[in-house]
Coordinates of C-alpha atoms and ligand atoms in Angstrom, one line a residue:
M1 CA -50.1 22.4 8.7
S2 CA -52.7 24.4 10.2
D3 CA -54.9 24.0 13.5
A4 CA -57.9 22.5 11.5
P5 CA -58.6 18.9 12.4
L6 CA -56.3 16.4 10.6
A7 CA -57.4 14.8 7.5
V8 CA -58.0 11.1 7.9
V9 CA -56.7 8.2 5.7
V10 CA -58.8 5.1 5.9
L11 CA -57.3 1.8 5.1
K12 CA -58.8 -1.1 3.2
K13 CA -60.2 -4.1 5.0
R14 CA -57.5 -6.5 6.2
R15 CA -54.7 -4.2 5.0
A16 CA -54.0 -2.6 8.4
L17 CA -51.8 -5.2 10.0
P18 CA -48.4 -4.1 8.9
F19 CA -49.3 -0.6 10.3
F20 CA -50.6 -1.9 13.7
S21 CA -47.1 -3.5 13.6
H22 CA -45.5 -0.1 13.0
H23 CA -44.4 -0.5 9.5
P24 CA -44.1 3.2 8.2
W25 CA -45.0 3.0 4.5
V26 CA -48.6 3.1 3.6
F27 CA -48.7 2.4 0.0
A28 CA -51.6 3.9 -2.2
G29 CA -53.0 0.5 -2.8
A30 CA -53.8 -0.2 0.9
I31 CA -56.0 2.9 1.2
E32 CA -59.7 2.8 1.0
R33 CA -60.5 6.5 1.1
E34 CA -59.3 9.9 2.2
E35 CA -61.4 12.1 4.3
G36 CA -60.7 16.0 4.7
A37 CA -58.9 16.6 1.5
P38 CA -55.4 16.3 2.8
Q39 CA -52.8 18.4 0.8
P40 CA -49.2 17.4 0.0
G41 CA -47.1 17.3 3.2
D42 CA -50.0 17.5 5.5
E43 CA -50.0 15.5 8.8
V44 CA -52.9 12.9 8.5
R45 CA -54.3 10.3 11.0
V46 CA -54.4 6.9 9.5
V47 CA -57.2 4.6 10.7
S48 CA -58.4 1.0 10.0
H49 CA -61.5 0.1 8.0
E50 CA -63.5 0.2 11.3
G51 CA -62.0 3.6 12.3
R52 CA -59.5 2.3 14.8
F53 CA -56.6 4.8 15.1
I54 CA -53.2 3.3 13.8
G55 CA -50.8 6.2 13.6
R56 CA -50.0 9.7 12.6
G57 CA -48.1 10.3 9.3
L58 CA -47.3 12.7 6.5
Y59 CA -49.3 12.7 3.2
N60 CA -47.9 12.7 -0.4
P61 CA -50.3 12.3 -3.1
D62 CA -47.4 12.0 -5.7
S63 CA -45.7 9.0 -4.0
Q64 CA -46.6 5.4 -4.1
I65 CA -45.8 5.6 -0.5
R66 CA -49.0 7.8 0.1
V67 CA -48.5 8.2 3.8
R68 CA -45.2 7.8 5.8
L69 CA -46.1 7.0 9.4
Y70 CA -44.1 8.4 12.3
G71 CA -46.1 8.6 15.4
W72 CA -48.0 6.0 17.2
D73 CA -49.6 8.2 19.9
E74 CA -53.1 9.4 19.1
H75 CA -52.6 12.5 21.1
R76 CA -49.1 13.5 20.1
P77 CA -48.8 15.8 17.0
L78 CA -45.8 15.6 14.6
D79 CA -44.6 19.0 15.8
R80 CA -41.2 20.5 16.5
D81 CA -40.9 18.8 19.8
F82 CA -41.7 15.4 18.3
W83 CA -39.0 15.8 15.5
A84 CA -36.5 17.2 18.0
E85 CA -36.9 14.2 20.1
R86 CA -36.4 11.8 17.1
I87 CA -33.2 13.6 16.0
D88 CA -31.8 13.7 19.7
Q89 CA -32.3 10.0 19.8
A90 CA -30.5 9.3 16.6
L91 CA -27.6 11.7 17.7
A92 CA -27.3 10.2 21.2
W93 CA -26.9 6.7 19.7
R94 CA -23.9 7.9 17.5
E95 CA -22.3 9.6 20.5
Q96 CA -22.5 6.4 22.4
L97 CA -21.4 4.2 19.6
F98 CA -18.3 6.3 18.6
Q99 CA -17.5 8.0 21.9
H100 CA -14.6 10.2 21.1
R101 CA -13.2 8.2 18.1
P102 CA -12.6 10.1 14.9
E103 CA -15.6 8.1 13.3
R104 CA -17.9 10.3 15.0
H105 CA -16.9 12.8 12.4
A106 CA -17.3 10.2 9.6
C107 CA -20.6 8.5 10.0
R108 CA -24.2 8.4 9.3
L109 CA -26.1 10.5 12.0
I110 CA -29.7 9.8 10.8
F111 CA -30.7 6.8 8.8
S112 CA -34.2 7.3 7.5
E113 CA -36.4 4.3 8.8
G114 CA -33.6 2.8 10.9
D115 CA -34.1 6.1 13.1
H116 CA -37.8 6.3 12.6
L117 CA -37.4 9.2 10.4
S118 CA -38.5 7.7 7.1
G119 CA -37.2 9.9 4.3
L120 CA -34.3 11.8 5.9
T121 CA -30.6 10.7 5.7
V122 CA -27.9 12.9 7.4
D123 CA -24.2 12.1 7.0
R124 CA -21.5 13.9 8.9
Y125 CA -18.2 14.6 7.2
G126 CA -15.8 16.4 9.4
E127 CA -17.5 19.9 10.0
W128 CA -20.0 19.4 7.3
L129 CA -23.3 17.8 7.1
L130 CA -24.7 16.1 4.0
V131 CA -28.5 16.0 3.9
Q132 CA -30.6 13.8 1.7
W133 CA -34.5 13.8 1.3
T134 CA -36.5 10.7 0.1
S135 CA -39.7 12.0 1.5
R136 CA -41.2 15.1 -0.1
A137 CA -43.4 15.8 3.1
L138 CA -40.2 15.8 5.3
A139 CA -38.4 17.9 2.7
M140 CA -41.2 20.4 2.9
R141 CA -40.2 20.9 6.5
Q142 CA -36.6 21.3 5.6
E143 CA -36.2 24.7 7.4
L144 CA -37.3 23.2 10.7
F145 CA -35.0 20.2 10.4
L146 CA -32.0 22.4 9.4
E147 CA -32.7 24.5 12.5
L148 CA -32.9 21.5 14.7
L149 CA -29.6 20.0 13.3
T150 CA -27.7 23.1 13.2
E151 CA -28.6 24.1 16.9
R152 CA -27.3 20.7 18.0
L153 CA -24.3 20.1 15.8
R154 CA -23.2 23.7 14.8
P155 CA -21.7 22.4 11.4
R156 CA -19.6 24.8 9.2
G157 CA -21.9 24.0 6.3
V158 CA -24.8 21.8 5.3
W159 CA -24.9 20.5 1.8
L160 CA -27.9 18.9 0.0
R161 CA -27.5 15.8 -2.2
T162 CA -30.4 14.4 -4.2
E163 CA -31.0 10.8 -4.9
R164 CA -31.5 9.9 -8.5
G165 CA -35.2 9.3 -9.5
I166 CA -36.6 10.9 -6.4
G167 CA -38.1 13.6 -8.6
E168 CA -40.4 11.0 -10.2
S169 CA -41.0 8.8 -7.2
E170 CA -41.8 11.5 -4.6
G171 CA -42.6 14.5 -6.7
L172 CA -39.8 16.2 -5.0
S173 CA -37.8 18.9 -7.0
A174 CA -34.5 19.6 -5.3
A175 CA -31.1 20.1 -6.6
D176 CA -27.7 19.6 -4.9
G177 CA -26.4 22.7 -3.3
L178 CA -25.5 24.6 -0.1
L179 CA -28.3 24.9 2.5
R180 CA -26.3 26.6 5.3
G181 CA -23.0 28.0 6.0
E182 CA -19.8 27.4 3.8
P183 CA -19.6 24.7 0.9
P184 CA -17.4 21.7 1.8
P185 CA -13.8 21.6 0.6
R186 CA -12.9 19.2 -2.2
P187 CA -11.5 16.9 -1.3
L188 CA -12.6 16.6 2.3
F189 CA -10.5 14.5 4.6
L190 CA -11.9 12.0 7.2
V191 CA -10.5 9.2 9.4
E192 CA -11.8 5.6 9.3
N193 CA -10.2 2.6 11.1
G194 CA -7.1 4.7 11.4
L195 CA -6.8 5.6 7.7
R196 CA -7.0 9.0 6.2
I197 CA -9.4 9.2 3.4
G198 CA -10.0 12.0 0.9
V199 CA -13.7 12.1 -0.4
D200 CA -15.6 14.3 -2.7
V201 CA -18.9 15.0 -1.2
L202 CA -20.1 17.2 -3.9
E203 CA -19.6 15.0 -6.8
G204 CA -18.8 11.5 -5.3
H205 CA -21.6 8.7 -5.1
K206 CA -24.3 8.9 -2.5
T207 CA -23.1 11.6 -0.1
G208 CA -19.5 11.0 -1.0
Y209 CA -18.5 7.8 0.8
Y210 CA -19.9 4.5 2.0
F211 CA -19.9 4.5 5.7
D212 CA -22.1 1.4 5.8
Q213 CA -19.0 -0.8 5.0
R214 CA -16.7 0.6 7.6
D215 CA -16.8 -2.4 10.0
N216 CA -16.7 -4.8 7.0
R217 CA -13.5 -3.2 5.8
R218 CA -11.9 -3.8 9.1
A219 CA -13.2 -7.3 9.2
V220 CA -11.8 -8.0 5.8
A221 CA -8.4 -6.7 6.7
A222 CA -8.1 -9.6 9.2
Y223 CA -8.0 -12.0 6.4
A224 CA -5.8 -10.0 4.0
G225 CA -2.3 -10.7 5.6
G226 CA 0.2 -11.6 3.0
R227 CA -2.5 -12.2 0.3
K228 CA -2.8 -10.9 -3.2
V229 CA -6.1 -9.1 -3.2
L230 CA -8.5 -8.0 -6.0
D231 CA -11.0 -5.2 -4.8
A232 CA -13.7 -5.2 -7.5
F233 CA -15.9 -2.1 -7.5
C234 CA -13.3 -0.4 -5.2
Y235 CA -14.8 3.1 -5.7
T236 CA -12.4 5.3 -3.7
G237 CA -10.5 2.5 -2.2
G238 CA -12.3 1.7 1.1
F239 CA -11.6 -2.1 1.2
S240 CA -8.2 -1.8 -0.7
L241 CA -6.9 0.6 1.8
A242 CA -7.9 -1.4 4.9
A243 CA -6.6 -4.6 3.2
A244 CA -3.2 -3.1 2.4
K245 CA -2.6 -1.0 5.4
L246 CA -4.5 -2.6 8.3
G247 CA -4.3 -6.1 6.8
Q248 CA -0.8 -6.0 5.5
A249 CA -1.8 -7.6 2.1
A250 CA 1.1 -8.4 -0.2
H251 CA -0.6 -6.4 -2.9
V252 CA -4.0 -4.9 -3.7
T253 CA -5.5 -4.2 -7.2
G254 CA -8.6 -2.1 -7.2
V255 CA -11.0 -1.9 -10.2
D256 CA -13.8 0.6 -10.8
S257 CA -15.3 2.0 -13.9
S258 CA -15.4 5.6 -12.5
P259 CA -12.2 7.5 -13.5
S260 CA -12.6 10.1 -10.6
A261 CA -13.0 7.3 -8.2
I262 CA -9.8 5.7 -9.4
E263 CA -8.1 9.0 -9.1
T264 CA -9.3 9.5 -5.4
A265 CA -8.4 5.9 -4.7
R266 CA -4.8 6.4 -5.9
A267 CA -4.4 9.6 -4.0
N268 CA -5.7 7.8 -0.9
A269 CA -3.2 5.1 -1.3
E270 CA -0.4 7.6 -1.4
L271 CA -1.8 9.6 1.5
N272 CA -1.6 6.4 3.7
E273 CA 1.9 5.5 2.3
I274 CA 0.8 2.3 0.6
G275 CA 1.0 3.5 -3.0
E276 CA 3.7 0.9 -3.9
R277 CA 1.4 -2.0 -2.8
C278 CA -1.7 -0.7 -4.5
T279 CA -2.6 -0.7 -8.1
F280 CA -5.9 0.9 -9.2
V281 CA -7.4 0.2 -12.6
R282 CA -10.2 1.9 -14.5
A283 CA -12.1 -1.0 -15.9
D284 CA -15.5 -2.6 -16.3
V285 CA -15.4 -5.5 -13.7
V286 CA -16.9 -8.3 -15.8
P287 CA -14.5 -8.0 -18.7
Y288 CA -11.6 -7.4 -16.3
L289 CA -12.5 -10.7 -14.4
E290 CA -12.9 -12.5 -17.7
A291 CA -9.4 -11.4 -18.9
A292 CA -8.1 -12.5 -15.6
V293 CA -9.7 -15.9 -15.9
G294 CA -8.3 -16.0 -19.6
R295 CA -4.7 -15.5 -18.5
G296 CA -5.1 -17.8 -15.5
E297 CA -4.4 -15.0 -12.9
Q298 CA -5.2 -16.0 -9.4
F299 CA -5.9 -14.0 -6.2
G300 CA -5.8 -14.8 -2.5
L301 CA -8.7 -12.7 -1.6
V302 CA -11.4 -11.3 -3.9
I303 CA -13.8 -8.5 -2.9
L304 CA -17.1 -7.9 -4.7
D305 CA -19.0 -4.7 -3.8
P306 CA -21.2 -3.9 -6.8
P307 CA -23.6 -1.2 -6.9
K308 CA -27.4 -1.8 -6.2
M309 CA -28.7 -4.3 -8.7
A310 CA -32.3 -4.6 -7.9
R311 CA -34.3 -1.4 -7.6
T312 CA -37.6 -2.8 -8.3
R313 CA -39.4 -6.2 -7.6
P314 CA -39.6 -7.0 -11.2
G315 CA -35.8 -6.3 -11.4
I316 CA -34.9 -9.1 -8.7
E317 CA -34.5 -11.8 -11.2
R318 CA -32.0 -9.8 -13.4
A319 CA -30.0 -8.9 -10.3
A320 CA -29.8 -12.5 -9.2
K321 CA -28.4 -13.4 -12.6
G322 CA -25.8 -10.6 -12.2
Y323 CA -24.8 -11.6 -8.8
L324 CA -24.4 -15.2 -10.0
R325 CA -22.2 -14.2 -12.9
L326 CA -20.0 -12.0 -10.8
N327 CA -19.5 -14.6 -8.1
R328 CA -18.9 -17.2 -10.6
L329 CA -16.1 -15.1 -12.2
A330 CA -14.7 -14.3 -8.7
L331 CA -14.5 -18.0 -7.8
Q332 CA -12.6 -18.7 -11.0
V333 CA -9.9 -16.3 -10.0
L334 CA -9.5 -17.5 -6.4
E335 CA -6.7 -19.7 -5.5
P336 CA -7.6 -22.9 -3.5
G337 CA -8.1 -21.8 0.1
G338 CA -8.8 -18.2 -1.1
I339 CA -11.2 -15.7 0.6
L340 CA -14.3 -14.4 -1.1
V341 CA -15.9 -11.3 0.3
T342 CA -19.1 -10.7 -1.5
C343 CA -21.5 -7.9 -1.0
S344 CA -24.9 -7.0 -2.0
C345 CA -26.7 -3.6 -1.2
S346 CA -30.0 -4.6 -2.9
G347 CA -32.6 -4.5 -0.1
L348 CA -34.8 -6.6 -2.3
V349 CA -32.4 -9.5 -2.5
D350 CA -32.5 -10.7 1.0
R351 CA -29.9 -12.7 2.8
E352 CA -31.4 -16.1 2.1
M353 CA -31.6 -15.5 -1.6
F354 CA -28.1 -14.0 -1.7
L355 CA -26.7 -17.2 0.1
D356 CA -28.7 -19.3 -2.4
I357 CA -26.9 -17.3 -5.3
L358 CA -23.4 -18.1 -3.8
A359 CA -24.3 -21.7 -3.3
R360 CA -25.3 -22.1 -7.0
A361 CA -22.2 -20.2 -8.1
A362 CA -20.0 -22.6 -5.9
L363 CA -21.8 -25.7 -7.3
E364 CA -21.5 -24.5 -10.9
K365 CA -17.8 -23.8 -10.5
G366 CA -17.2 -27.0 -8.6
R367 CA -15.8 -25.2 -5.4
G368 CA -16.5 -25.9 -1.9
L369 CA -17.5 -22.7 0.0
Q370 CA -17.2 -22.3 3.7
I371 CA -19.0 -19.4 5.2
L372 CA -16.9 -17.5 7.7
E373 CA -19.0 -14.5 8.5
V374 CA -22.3 -13.1 7.3
R375 CA -22.3 -9.3 8.0
G376 CA -24.5 -6.5 7.5
Q377 CA -24.3 -2.7 7.7
A378 CA -22.4 -0.7 10.3
S379 CA -24.4 0.1 13.5
D380 CA -24.7 3.7 12.5
H381 CA -27.2 2.4 10.0
P382 CA -29.5 0.6 12.5
V383 CA -32.4 -1.6 11.2
S384 CA -35.9 -1.0 12.4
I385 CA -37.5 -4.2 13.4
H386 CA -40.7 -3.0 12.0
C387 CA -39.1 -2.2 8.6
R388 CA -36.8 -4.9 7.7
E389 CA -36.3 -3.4 4.4
S390 CA -33.9 -1.0 6.1
A391 CA -31.5 -4.1 6.4
Y392 CA -30.1 -3.7 3.0
L393 CA -26.4 -4.7 3.1
K394 CA -25.0 -8.2 3.1
C395 CA -21.4 -8.8 3.2
V396 CA -20.5 -12.5 3.2
I397 CA -16.9 -13.6 3.9
A398 CA -16.3 -17.2 2.8
R399 CA -13.4 -19.6 2.1
A400 CA -13.2 -21.2 -1.2
V401 CA -11.6 -24.7 -1.1
Ligands
SAH1 N1 -16.4 -0.9 -2.3 C1 -16.6 0.5 -2.3 C2 -18.0 0.9 -2.7 C3 -18.5 0.5 -4.0 S1 -19.8 1.2 -4.7 C4 -16.3 1.2 -0.9 O1 -15.8 0.4 -0.1 O2 -16.2 2.4 -0.7 C5 -19.9 0.6 -6.3 C6 -18.9 0.9 -7.3 O3 -19.1 0.2 -8.5 C7 -18.9 2.4 -7.8 O4 -17.7 3.1 -7.4 C8 -19.1 2.4 -9.3 O5 -18.3 3.4 -9.9 C9 -18.6 1.0 -9.6 N2 -19.2 0.3 -10.8 C10 -20.6 0.3 -11.3 N3 -20.6 -0.5 -12.2 C11 -19.4 -0.8 -12.6 C12 -18.9 -1.8 -13.5 N4 -19.5 -2.5 -14.5 N5 -17.5 -2.1 -13.6 C13 -16.6 -1.5 -12.7 N6 -17.2 -0.5 -11.7 C14 -18.5 -0.4 -11.7

């Protein structure tokens, strides 16, 4: 981070194509050599085997993603002005998207690769910002980013959440905690689709809530009218509340293994005055579904939103088996003409593969499955066309005949 000439990372022969196409992740295996002894966090120039300029990025010798690329202009440094422009673009999109709706205070402001800021996620919960680093080199610029964010958003506080495993994968040592201002209250209340939702941003999953399912919850509510709903992996009740309140479901049962999530889900149902039509059960979903099959219980709408099942390429096959098993069980408790809402947030299991798994589950259980909608993540989680891995969420709505 000095005025010295930038170190240069030279790619192997025939490995440059994805980066000429602006993919941001330069893996160690694509690198031929490094010139100029780059240090952790340094800005580097990445060039092809023949020395053609490709992009400017940040270097991390402890990550498999050795360089994250951010800039494609040979003459523009990755300086304060550069990052400020990226942040402004991200914030402007959310302003446009939400206008003056309450969701502007309950959304993802910066989505890593989707906003060309690989390794930084910022969520906004009311007057608080929740920051997550998945790049050590960006995290080393934390003070600069906090300054840029607080100048623009004037939050009451900024809280850091760390992702599990990031210590090993990025060599990043960070602990959850207060970065600026006051700590967030527990619970913190936000508004989504007209519902009031209490979240625990300190201890809850991810940064406390799953904003990526916002539009899918509303979409699912449209099918819920009068139906008996099972919301499997309900967490704090995102889909349950939407189905019961917006969708006027006859009854919703939410199931999750986390006691604190179940407690919050119950409180949220009370808060929205639908406590009498919602039951939340702390249980493991698979045995719960097996028991429901055993007693012949049927539902009119079943939602499956399991946690990420494939974290690595070798884990894909196991994840596929897990999805198959869950979807088979869901079909067994769906009444004829019932609606299946089935999600996958494993980026490594792509849309086609997920649909193939559903087809197999349907065949095995002798059910016809009509796809009604194939949805993705909400638009405050944009997908970079150059990094299709950022399209991680699938939400299929289908009718089981
Ligand atoms: N549908 C939720 C998000 C679900 S996240 C929403 O709209 O907000 C996945 C959830 O699965 C987490 O709450 C986690 O506690 C739960 N979970 C993970 N494994 C589980 C299991 N085997 N049985 C039940 N719940 C599980």
